Amino acid sequence: MDFRQKVVYQIYPKSFQDSDGDGIGDMKGVISRLDYLQKLGIDVIWFNPMTLSPQKDNGYDVTDYRAFDPRYGTMEDFELLVKEAKKRNIDIMFDMVFNHTSTTHAWFQKALQGDAKYMNYYIFKEGKAPCIAPNNWESKFGGPAWEYVPSLDKWYLHLFDVSQADLNWANPEVRKECADIVNFWISKGVHGFRFDVINEINKWSFEDDPDNFDGRQFYTDGPKEQEYLRYLNENSFGKDPDHITVGEMSSTTIEKCAGYAGRNSHELDMVFSFHHLKVDYKDGKKWELQPADFMKLKELLLSWQTGMQEKDAWNAVFWNCHDQPRSISRFGDDTKYRKESAKMLAAAIHFLRGTPYVFEGEEIGMTNAGFTSIDQYRDVESTNIYQILKEEGKDEKEILHILNQRSRDNARTPMQWDDSENAGFTTGTPWIEVNRNYKDINVRKDLSDPDSIFAFYQKLIHFRHTMPIIAYGTIRPLLEKDEKVFAYEREYEDHKLAVFCNFFVEETDIQFNTEGYELLIGNYADAEVKDTMHLRPYETLVLYK
Ligand code: GLC
């Protein structure tokens, strides 16, 4: 099977399954749940970073790229996991954080001591004037993107938290270090790689940003980006075409991504892009709320589909990950129509042209965290933004309401396995609170229901494995002007597949020539295939001929 036929499951290791009662998930815990994942049918597990880290940003702040973080077990535990997964035909994908390291990394520590070799691993610059940063760029987690080091009388760049110093990819030694790290993990049996914010590694100019202050136009999709990706490919994962790779692309374009993930680009297999997950950002601002703009969502999803298709390039398709609130709370209905809307959202994604990613708990319809106090939040972005919004004079209640919708912690609460204390995640105190709805929403419950969300995902995954039209067919948008229904058609040899998804609670009619079609799957028991079809709340219908 190639990556077009596979489905990836994302595990947030901190929150999946704890085996030793310390409240943090670990490898032994994951091993104990591999049978569950095999039952679901997935092919690859992507783990968020599990290398040594002070966990300011939950592992995206790496202290040592080759050391397994003891929080998650030993290197032996990890190697056992790889073996046990392999037995079940599951590959492991690692998360490579190569845009920055933690400031606790030995390279940065040497740089701080003035070691010229290691200073050149990072981006140190002189200030514009005493006490004035080199430029006006802003960190993505709030505040300036530069930090002053008095002993060096220089500033270092950190596009994320102050504890995450950006690496200098212009330095060939840095590129080589990164390729060597990938090779190290390949030698441990890792078969896939996700590259964190990888389109930000080429900082090509350090001027002030005249438009807005964050500076992203000078470091996103830079002119050397493809050269760097090709270097990584040639010197590490590309040596075996079977390795599966995905790049996380921030604020990018279809044109750029078609380059990175084109069939013959020799860079990456596929890309994550996020435009469709910003349709509820008011004026593009994450911390300002507005209802999701459905027409924009449709337009974005479909233009990425057809745009990448035209260039023979490949998308990763997804609603959820560890950085996004739960899709069901965002685009569906997480109370009355939870089951219907979870299935509808799943169908919308799983029949697209691209490799689907399922984030832990999505397959049982887990919802946003429902936190009501800032003390419940753990995420550095959320706690930073809380402070910033407070300083701007926003009311506490309003800030909490915003975090409730937007915080990354909405996705990071522990996996809900059963209705026992802490949802079966840990016997200790979980590092982040379990969602209070775990007695109603949990794996055990779904496994005992043949009509569950889990059972629906199982079917979707099975279809991708067995129906070439899903993996290899072309895609064409349908009902483009419809204001409630997201629809598309796939075609392969003499087969066709038509997917209809009502994104609203309001019912609606659609017209479609159904001659020769039969129902492949839907989320209501008594659906009928007719030229005029009445779609009920969050109804999805998938037709095949
Ligand atoms: C990516 C990760 C996110 C992390 C950031 C900085 O966006 O997905 O979790 O905070 O990069 O590494």
PDB file of C-alpha atoms and ligand atoms in Angstrom, residues 10 12 46 48-49 57-61 95 97-100 140-141 159-161 164 194-198 200 248 250 274 321-323 379-381 408 412, ligand 1:
ATOM      1  CA  GLN A  10      -2.272  10.941  15.743  1.00  0.00           C
ATOM      2  CA  TYR A  12      -0.701  13.022  21.740  1.00  0.00           C
ATOM      3  CA  TRP A  46       2.065   9.887  14.293  1.00  0.00           C
ATOM      4  CA  ASN A  48       3.879  14.289  18.887  1.00  0.00           C
ATOM      5  CA  PRO A  49       7.487  14.808  20.026  1.00  0.00           C
ATOM      6  CA  ASP A  57       5.603  23.616  24.702  1.00  0.00           C
ATOM      7  CA  ASN A  58       4.882  19.928  25.368  1.00  0.00           C
ATOM      8  CA  GLY A  59       7.894  18.526  23.559  1.00  0.00           C
ATOM      9  CA  TYR A  60       8.092  21.057  20.732  1.00  0.00           C
ATOM     10  CA  ASP A  61      11.016  22.420  22.713  1.00  0.00           C
ATOM     11  CA  ASP A  95       7.565  14.531  14.829  1.00  0.00           C
ATOM     12  CA  VAL A  97      11.000  19.876  15.329  1.00  0.00           C
ATOM     13  CA  PHE A  98      13.708  21.437  13.195  1.00  0.00           C
ATOM     14  CA  ASN A  99      12.727  25.085  13.140  1.00  0.00           C
ATOM     15  CA  HIS A 100      13.937  25.578  16.714  1.00  0.00           C
ATOM     16  CA  LYS A 140       3.491  33.551  17.416  1.00  0.00           C
ATOM     17  CA  PHE A 141       2.903  32.962  21.104  1.00  0.00           C
ATOM     18  CA  LEU A 159       9.317  32.741  16.430  1.00  0.00           C
ATOM     19  CA  PHE A 160       7.564  30.781  19.183  1.00  0.00           C
ATOM     20  CA  ASP A 161       8.140  30.882  22.954  1.00  0.00           C
ATOM     21  CA  GLN A 164      12.337  27.981  21.669  1.00  0.00           C
ATOM     22  CA  ARG A 194       6.135  14.870  10.304  1.00  0.00           C
ATOM     23  CA  PHE A 195       8.154  18.062  10.019  1.00  0.00           C
ATOM     24  CA  ASP A 196       7.019  20.782  12.375  1.00  0.00           C
ATOM     25  CA  VAL A 197       6.444  24.296  10.885  1.00  0.00           C
ATOM     26  CA  ILE A 198       8.905  23.298   8.212  1.00  0.00           C
ATOM     27  CA  GLU A 200       9.518  28.648   8.274  1.00  0.00           C
ATOM     28  CA  GLU A 248       3.345  21.205   8.556  1.00  0.00           C
ATOM     29  CA  SER A 250       2.035  27.598   8.135  1.00  0.00           C
ATOM     30  CA  PHE A 274      -4.547  25.261   7.794  1.00  0.00           C
ATOM     31  CA  CYS A 321      -4.885  17.860  15.692  1.00  0.00           C
ATOM     32  CA  HIS A 322      -3.242  18.856  18.953  1.00  0.00           C
ATOM     33  CA  ASP A 323      -3.285  22.539  17.925  1.00  0.00           C
ATOM     34  CA  ASP A 379      -0.813  25.239  27.110  1.00  0.00           C
ATOM     35  CA  VAL A 380       1.875  27.935  26.931  1.00  0.00           C
ATOM     36  CA  GLU A 381       0.091  29.707  24.077  1.00  0.00           C
ATOM     37  CA  ARG A 408      -5.204  24.137  22.007  1.00  0.00           C
ATOM     38  CA  ARG A 412      -5.330  17.779  24.664  1.00  0.00           C
TER      39      ARG A 412
HETATM   40  C1  GLC B   1       3.702  23.485  15.515  1.00  0.00           C
HETATM   41  C2  GLC B   1       3.187  22.476  16.522  1.00  0.00           C
HETATM   42  C3  GLC B   1       2.778  23.209  17.745  1.00  0.00           C
HETATM   43  C4  GLC B   1       3.986  23.901  18.312  1.00  0.00           C
HETATM   44  C5  GLC B   1       4.646  24.799  17.268  1.00  0.00           C
HETATM   45  C6  GLC B   1       6.019  25.204  17.693  1.00  0.00           C
HETATM   46  O1  GLC B   1       2.725  24.346  15.071  1.00  0.00           O
HETATM   47  O2  GLC B   1       2.171  21.721  15.960  1.00  0.00           O
HETATM   48  O3  GLC B   1       2.178  22.389  18.703  1.00  0.00           O
HETATM   49  O4  GLC B   1       3.635  24.676  19.415  1.00  0.00           O
HETATM   50  O5  GLC B   1       4.787  24.155  16.037  1.00  0.00           O
HETATM   51  O6  GLC B   1       6.879  24.099  17.636  1.00  0.00           O
END
